[in-house]
Amino acid sequence: MRDFSYLRATSADAARQTAALPGAMLLAGGTTLIDLAKCGIAEPDTLVDITHLEGLDRIEIDERGAIIGALATMSHVADHADIKGRFPAISEALWQAASAQIRNMATIGGNLMQRTRCPYFRDPSNFAACNKREPGSGCSAIGGVTRGHAVLGTSEACIAMYPGDLATALVAFDATVHLGDRRILVDDFFLLPGTTPDKEHAIEPGEMITAIEIPSSAAVRRSTYLKVRDRQSYEFAAASAAVGLELEADGRTIRDLRVALGGVATKPWRARAVEDALKGKMLEPEAVRAASLLAVEGAVDHGANHYKIELAPRVVARAILKMGETA
Amino acid sequence: MTVHDIRVGESKRGDASDGGADAVGGRLSRVDGPAKITGAAKYAVEQQLEGLAYAVLVESTIASGKVRAIDSKAAEAAPGVLKVLTPDTIISLKTASDWFGTPPPDRPYCPLARDITFSGQHVAAVVAETFEQAVAAAAMVKVSYDETPSIVDLSDGKAGDGIPVDAMTKEWGDAQAAFASAPVRICAAYNTPREYQAPMEPHGLIARWEGDHLTVWEPSQWLDGMARTYAEWFAVPFENVRLVSPYVGGGFGSKALALSHGAVAASAAKMLGRPVRLVMTRAQTFTGYGGRAATRQTVTIGADHDGLIQSIVHRGVNETSIDGMWVEPLGSVTSIMYATPNFSSRQNVVRVNSVVPGAMRAPGENPSAFGIESAIDELAYEVGIDPLEIRLRNYAEQDPHAKKAWSTRQLREAFAAGAERFGWARRTPEPRSMRDGNYLIGWGVAAGTYPVRRAYGEAVVRILADGSVEVESSSIDMGQGTYTILAQTAAETVGVSADDVVVKLGDSRFARAGVSGGSRLAGVMTGAVYKAASSALDQLIGLAIGDPRSPFHALQANTLVVANGRITAPRGDGPDVSIADLLKSVGRDRIEATGDTMPANSTAEDRYKNYTTIAMALPHTEGDYSRHSWCAHFVEVRVDEDFGTVRVSRVVSALDSGRLYNPKLAESQWKGGIIMGIGQALLEEGIVDRRHGRIVNNNLADYLVPTNADIPDIEVISVGIPDLHSSVLGGKGVGELAIVGMAPAIANAVFHATGKRIRDLPITLEKLI
Ligand SMILES: Cc1cc2nc3c(=O)[nH]c(=O)nc-3n(C[C@H](O)[C@H](O)[C@H](O)COP(=O)(O)OP(=O)(O)OC[C@H]3O[C@@H](n4cnc5c(N)ncnc54)[C@H](O)[C@@H]3O)c2cc1C
Ligand code: SF4
């Protein structure tokens, strides 16, 4: 039997230090970690439970932005009146994620650290080859069932899709991750697979996510998260878009636009090409649809996931046009 | 300890809107509901037994080949491990008979495989003191294989055309010639994927031996059938095996047979001399037994310009396993739904490297209806006739195949009631003609049917000293409401309130019962309980009239009235005595009656066969009538034109299940079938990795079943009338009916919305963008 020890952290510093020891892992809501342990992927020797740490679940909002503690639960953040009012895309991304039960348990820090749903990654006893799990072992997905795999940001080593919704909204609005005193843009926190798909985040041993910070902007105030999926609820995105829009005083010219894609890329995907093509332009359906096609520039499919290349620009266009209608 | 006494009074009462919830036909709420909601209901594997050991299965990771070697040294040395079972170390069993009771070949049976025919086959098992120890040690068992190429599925180049199943051939007239000369011809191929029952409660059991007596706690749709299999495997008398299954957390066809994991657990218990518990993981439930077989059908219809069908030619194929045989009868609906002078249906089965498929809600009828009910819709557009109208024009006034009168067929009434409620007349016929913003709206219709499967049943009814009534049967309740309707039947027949009835089910020591499958249980068991309760009532009245100690003795009445637990004279001119007082006065502590619906001259052998096999089931076309339940589904879908996502926004279904023993429970089963049909149409598909022959979405995050958000308000309308050719009390089948026809109704609605005909289920977004 795999014995492991369970420690309840008494301070953030103690948690960080303990979790830096070999075989130790932080435990927050456990909705990812315990699942992965059951799949035989995570095999921690020590679990450091951080859910009892005081103060790390705070949500602080002022005119500069929102700081959300790593231990705030998904449901708490999604329901927060000021998050809903001033950062709607964040709330919408959260309440459309997972299920009510999971959202009640899961934390914001754990959410950023969730792993891919690639079925080959999740079944080590049947599929030995997975570069993300075992660097250099190969990739079982390429040539296999790829309907849910990424079309953007892939490499020859790994085509696994990043499944999270929240981080997609975060990259659209230049949010940063607080790792104690260190700050890093969410966009930089998530790494492309390249030749090292096992390394997913710019986080080092001894570091812990303490908060995320979302700067205020007119675009985030007028934002949305549109998630398209096979099932109406409790499913990951087939394609999603976080969009924020700021119009000039004329109510028609685009001053600022933020676009990020979910469900189609190996990391939360900022679509700057779409933003650049539309900034300064009139908000018109034709122009929006044409520009949205830039969202999937450079996309590569693996057969069954080809539909994502068609779908993603349509989701982006719909989200932008929807924001345009809300004056 | 294990028997479940359910008293109606513990549950919230149903509304008594139609003449008293207690009686047959009343809307009594599920009497087992409170126990389930509060967690008091103890499921089979939750029994706490002294000395329980835990078994965990090791499965093959290849789809085809041989086990070269199993290295179990590390596992054996792991903490807490009691035994590692492999094909070499497990005790030898005997092959059991199939569900027809066909005598088995005299050869040993080993539930652990050396020859691998599918990925996920059981090759070994580890038994340990704790579940966690068994899980850890199972991961240490190293199996090496000699792998051979596998046939992945029906589309595999190596699969071939398969084996003709002559018993499935149905032909009359000259279908080919009539098709060739028909002025309007359509021909299309329809495919359904592997689908899984996905019950909430996974499969598992606890097995305990005491000498040569075996007790098995296991969720079961058929205690007596499974007990027979266990008895034959272990070569002990049938009486020595007791199966206990007080609650079943969903079966949908998958829990009717004893399966190989059960043989492993019972073997382990015997080898260790300890009770053993084995529960499948969710992933194992995708390969440890079969879901619905993948199917292919081609349907050709020849018709005239008025849409009158002249010929139907149907060819079907379903997958089966390399060494097992499963036939999914694909021509079952095709051959009876519409009148046609010429007809031909044939079917093949194709062997692929998968677990042998099994029964899943309306096996046969379900995929069959997807073919014919899509094809008739295609014909409607081809000739330019309303899809509802074309169904009425081709209405079968009698069973076109058996050439017998229908016992009852309220399908015309179903079409009328459903169309009226749905507002079908407001439909604009052109595809893509109904729209709401980004959504294309589509309205579709399809019919469904399921045969009335009949069998004989048995029950014990006791009237106890306190005036309460007890019903015993080894049949089961898997959520469909057996506890409730049997309480209603006994209450009405004896003349007591349903509060005073205790129903005991789920123990093979009780009066025997056949399989709870094929929607037969309610018809069979209400009949048996009615008989037993009538005979108990006769005894009660006989005592009241005939016993010199009875207060009614002096009355010299021919009969007495029992109502609300009290006995009175018919004209109210005598004493008014409670059942309890009557029993007391005549010095009896109980009255007991066994009732069954078997023919009078049945032998013990007949009875055994009736309850432990399906060989005695009465054909639905026996005698002068053809007996079926019928339904018509009307569906509205909203299709996001840009995204290809389909959501069902409205369902109205009108159904003919004959008389309803409890409308509330029947409606909830119908709605369950409709919901499962929505899943089948839009979401469900076992996805195979073609290189490994393995199901990759073997979990409930990736194998999608509908959530509440996918389900609109569903309106169901009962159009049935009592059908006494079908059952003692006039009911037909309820459980499977409503899933039949749902998938084609949705596919037809999607065509109406989008102009795209999707003939491969499920209808996922990439097929529409
Ligand atoms: C069936 C299912 C469906 C889901 N659907 C969706 C969906 O649609 N959209 C979506 O976005 N998500 C979805 N999720 C993922 C879900 O949101 C995550 O599981 C959850 O957010 C993880 O949070 P947690 O607190 O439970 O993390 P845990 O499981 O406790 O931890 C996850 C990982 O993060 C690490 N960790 C935890 N906290 C910190 C910290 N503060 N600093 C550094 N590392 C930390 C842990 O060590 C672990 O490795 C789904 C999950 C499941 C199981
Ligand atoms: S796609 Fe990535 S995660 Fe999936 S099998 Fe390949 S390497 Fe592993």
mmCIF file with all atom_site columns, C-alpha atoms in Angstrom, chain A residues 1-2 117 119-120 122-123 125-127 139-145 147 226 228-235 238 304 307 310-311 314-315 318, chain B residues 60-61 79 130 132-133 136 438 640-643 645 647 683 687-689 691-692 694 696 699-702 704-705 707 709-710 764-766 769:
data_model
loop_
_atom_site.group_PDB
_atom_site.id
_atom_site.type_symbol
_atom_site.label_atom_id
_atom_site.label_alt_id
_atom_site.label_comp_id
_atom_site.label_asym_id
_atom_site.label_entity_id
_atom_site.label_seq_id
_atom_site.pdbx_PDB_ins_code
_atom_site.Cartn_x
_atom_site.Cartn_y
_atom_site.Cartn_z
_atom_site.occupancy
_atom_site.B_iso_or_equiv
_atom_site.pdbx_formal_charge
_atom_site.auth_seq_id
_atom_site.auth_comp_id
_atom_site.auth_asym_id
_atom_site.auth_atom_id
_atom_site.pdbx_PDB_model_num
ATOM 1  C CA . MET A 1 1   ? 0.000   0.000  0.000   1.00 0.00 ? 1   MET A CA 1
ATOM 2  C CA . ARG A 1 2   ? 1.211   3.513  -0.748  1.00 0.00 ? 2   ARG A CA 1
ATOM 3  C CA . ARG A 1 117 ? -7.607  15.856 -19.663 1.00 0.00 ? 117 ARG A CA 1
ATOM 4  C CA . PRO A 1 119 ? -6.921  10.418 -21.882 1.00 0.00 ? 119 PRO A CA 1
ATOM 5  C CA . TYR A 1 120 ? -3.498  8.942  -22.597 1.00 0.00 ? 120 TYR A CA 1
ATOM 6  C CA . ARG A 1 122 ? -4.528  9.889  -17.454 1.00 0.00 ? 122 ARG A CA 1
ATOM 7  C CA . ASP A 1 123 ? -4.123  6.139  -18.065 1.00 0.00 ? 123 ASP A CA 1
ATOM 8  C CA . SER A 1 125 ? -1.245  1.422  -16.993 1.00 0.00 ? 125 SER A CA 1
ATOM 9  C CA . ASN A 1 126 ? -2.486  1.184  -20.549 1.00 0.00 ? 126 ASN A CA 1
ATOM 10 C CA . PHE A 1 127 ? -0.460  3.865  -22.305 1.00 0.00 ? 127 PHE A CA 1
ATOM 11 C CA . CYS A 1 139 ? 3.216   10.727 -27.214 1.00 0.00 ? 139 CYS A CA 1
ATOM 12 C CA . SER A 1 140 ? 0.349   8.237  -27.353 1.00 0.00 ? 140 SER A CA 1
ATOM 13 C CA . ALA A 1 141 ? -2.150  10.851 -28.437 1.00 0.00 ? 141 ALA A CA 1
ATOM 14 C CA . ILE A 1 142 ? -0.568  11.614 -31.789 1.00 0.00 ? 142 ILE A CA 1
ATOM 15 C CA . GLY A 1 143 ? -2.143  9.086  -34.124 1.00 0.00 ? 143 GLY A CA 1
ATOM 16 C CA . GLY A 1 144 ? -4.805  8.199  -31.570 1.00 0.00 ? 144 GLY A CA 1
ATOM 17 C CA . VAL A 1 145 ? -8.045  9.706  -30.309 1.00 0.00 ? 145 VAL A CA 1
ATOM 18 C CA . ARG A 1 147 ? -10.956 15.018 -30.588 1.00 0.00 ? 147 ARG A CA 1
ATOM 19 C CA . LEU A 1 226 ? -18.432 32.269 -23.861 1.00 0.00 ? 226 LEU A CA 1
ATOM 20 C CA . VAL A 1 228 ? -19.153 26.093 -26.237 1.00 0.00 ? 228 VAL A CA 1
ATOM 21 C CA . ARG A 1 229 ? -19.327 22.404 -25.425 1.00 0.00 ? 229 ARG A CA 1
ATOM 22 C CA . ASP A 1 230 ? -21.069 19.178 -26.334 1.00 0.00 ? 230 ASP A CA 1
ATOM 23 C CA . ARG A 1 231 ? -22.912 19.020 -23.048 1.00 0.00 ? 231 ARG A CA 1
ATOM 24 C CA . GLN A 1 232 ? -24.707 22.010 -21.607 1.00 0.00 ? 232 GLN A CA 1
ATOM 25 C CA . SER A 1 233 ? -23.077 21.752 -18.191 1.00 0.00 ? 233 SER A CA 1
ATOM 26 C CA . TYR A 1 234 ? -20.247 19.962 -16.382 1.00 0.00 ? 234 TYR A CA 1
ATOM 27 C CA . GLU A 1 235 ? -17.967 19.704 -19.350 1.00 0.00 ? 235 GLU A CA 1
ATOM 28 C CA . ALA A 1 238 ? -14.828 22.477 -27.141 1.00 0.00 ? 238 ALA A CA 1
ATOM 29 C CA . ALA A 1 304 ? -10.579 14.567 -35.127 1.00 0.00 ? 304 ALA A CA 1
ATOM 30 C CA . TYR A 1 307 ? -13.460 21.221 -35.967 1.00 0.00 ? 307 TYR A CA 1
ATOM 31 C CA . GLU A 1 310 ? -13.531 26.185 -37.522 1.00 0.00 ? 310 GLU A CA 1
ATOM 32 C CA . LEU A 1 311 ? -15.262 26.649 -34.229 1.00 0.00 ? 311 LEU A CA 1
ATOM 33 C CA . ARG A 1 314 ? -16.908 31.720 -34.515 1.00 0.00 ? 314 ARG A CA 1
ATOM 34 C CA . VAL A 1 315 ? -16.884 31.670 -30.725 1.00 0.00 ? 315 VAL A CA 1
ATOM 35 C CA . ARG A 1 318 ? -19.938 35.816 -31.247 1.00 0.00 ? 318 ARG A CA 1
ATOM 36 C CA . SER B 2 60  ? -5.475  -6.990 -19.885 1.00 0.00 ? 60  SER B CA 1
ATOM 37 C CA . THR B 2 61  ? -3.814  -4.026 -21.543 1.00 0.00 ? 61  THR B CA 1
ATOM 38 C CA . PRO B 2 79  ? 1.606   -5.911 2.898   1.00 0.00 ? 79  PRO B CA 1
ATOM 39 C CA . THR B 2 130 ? -7.886  -3.887 3.026   1.00 0.00 ? 130 THR B CA 1
ATOM 40 C CA . GLU B 2 132 ? -6.110  0.013  -0.336  1.00 0.00 ? 132 GLU B CA 1
ATOM 41 C CA . GLN B 2 133 ? -3.651  -2.863 0.037   1.00 0.00 ? 133 GLN B CA 1
ATOM 42 C CA . ALA B 2 136 ? -1.602  -1.162 -4.429  1.00 0.00 ? 136 ALA B CA 1
ATOM 43 C CA . ASN B 2 438 ? -28.651 32.419 -33.878 1.00 0.00 ? 438 ASN B CA 1
ATOM 44 C CA . ASP B 2 640 ? -26.758 27.061 -32.841 1.00 0.00 ? 640 ASP B CA 1
ATOM 45 C CA . GLU B 2 641 ? -25.937 27.607 -36.476 1.00 0.00 ? 641 GLU B CA 1
ATOM 46 C CA . ASP B 2 642 ? -22.393 28.799 -35.886 1.00 0.00 ? 642 ASP B CA 1
ATOM 47 C CA . PHE B 2 643 ? -21.426 26.279 -33.245 1.00 0.00 ? 643 PHE B CA 1
ATOM 48 C CA . THR B 2 645 ? -24.510 22.561 -30.785 1.00 0.00 ? 645 THR B CA 1
ATOM 49 C CA . ARG B 2 647 ? -30.095 21.357 -27.425 1.00 0.00 ? 647 ARG B CA 1
ATOM 50 C CA . LEU B 2 683 ? -23.757 12.668 -26.402 1.00 0.00 ? 683 LEU B CA 1
ATOM 51 C CA . ILE B 2 687 ? -14.536 5.937  -28.379 1.00 0.00 ? 687 ILE B CA 1
ATOM 52 C CA . VAL B 2 688 ? -11.947 3.352  -29.314 1.00 0.00 ? 688 VAL B CA 1
ATOM 53 C CA . ASP B 2 689 ? -8.247  3.914  -29.814 1.00 0.00 ? 689 ASP B CA 1
ATOM 54 C CA . ARG B 2 691 ? -4.169  1.103  -32.378 1.00 0.00 ? 691 ARG B CA 1
ATOM 55 C CA . HIS B 2 692 ? -4.860  -0.421 -28.979 1.00 0.00 ? 692 HIS B CA 1
ATOM 56 C CA . ARG B 2 694 ? -9.256  0.183  -26.126 1.00 0.00 ? 694 ARG B CA 1
ATOM 57 C CA . VAL B 2 696 ? -10.424 5.707  -24.031 1.00 0.00 ? 696 VAL B CA 1
ATOM 58 C CA . ASN B 2 699 ? -15.158 7.404  -17.205 1.00 0.00 ? 699 ASN B CA 1
ATOM 59 C CA . LEU B 2 700 ? -18.100 9.696  -16.548 1.00 0.00 ? 700 LEU B CA 1
ATOM 60 C CA . ALA B 2 701 ? -16.164 12.886 -17.264 1.00 0.00 ? 701 ALA B CA 1
ATOM 61 C CA . ASP B 2 702 ? -15.451 11.759 -20.831 1.00 0.00 ? 702 ASP B CA 1
ATOM 62 C CA . LEU B 2 704 ? -21.051 12.071 -21.519 1.00 0.00 ? 704 LEU B CA 1
ATOM 63 C CA . VAL B 2 705 ? -24.530 11.421 -20.181 1.00 0.00 ? 705 VAL B CA 1
ATOM 64 C CA . THR B 2 707 ? -26.975 16.705 -17.064 1.00 0.00 ? 707 THR B CA 1
ATOM 65 C CA . ALA B 2 709 ? -29.097 21.468 -17.937 1.00 0.00 ? 709 ALA B CA 1
ATOM 66 C CA . ASP B 2 710 ? -29.448 19.313 -21.056 1.00 0.00 ? 710 ASP B CA 1
ATOM 67 C CA . THR B 2 764 ? -22.088 16.067 -32.136 1.00 0.00 ? 764 THR B CA 1
ATOM 68 C CA . LEU B 2 765 ? -21.258 19.605 -33.098 1.00 0.00 ? 765 LEU B CA 1
ATOM 69 C CA . GLU B 2 766 ? -18.556 18.828 -35.652 1.00 0.00 ? 766 GLU B CA 1
ATOM 70 C CA . ILE B 2 769 ? -20.609 22.988 -38.527 1.00 0.00 ? 769 ILE B CA 1
#
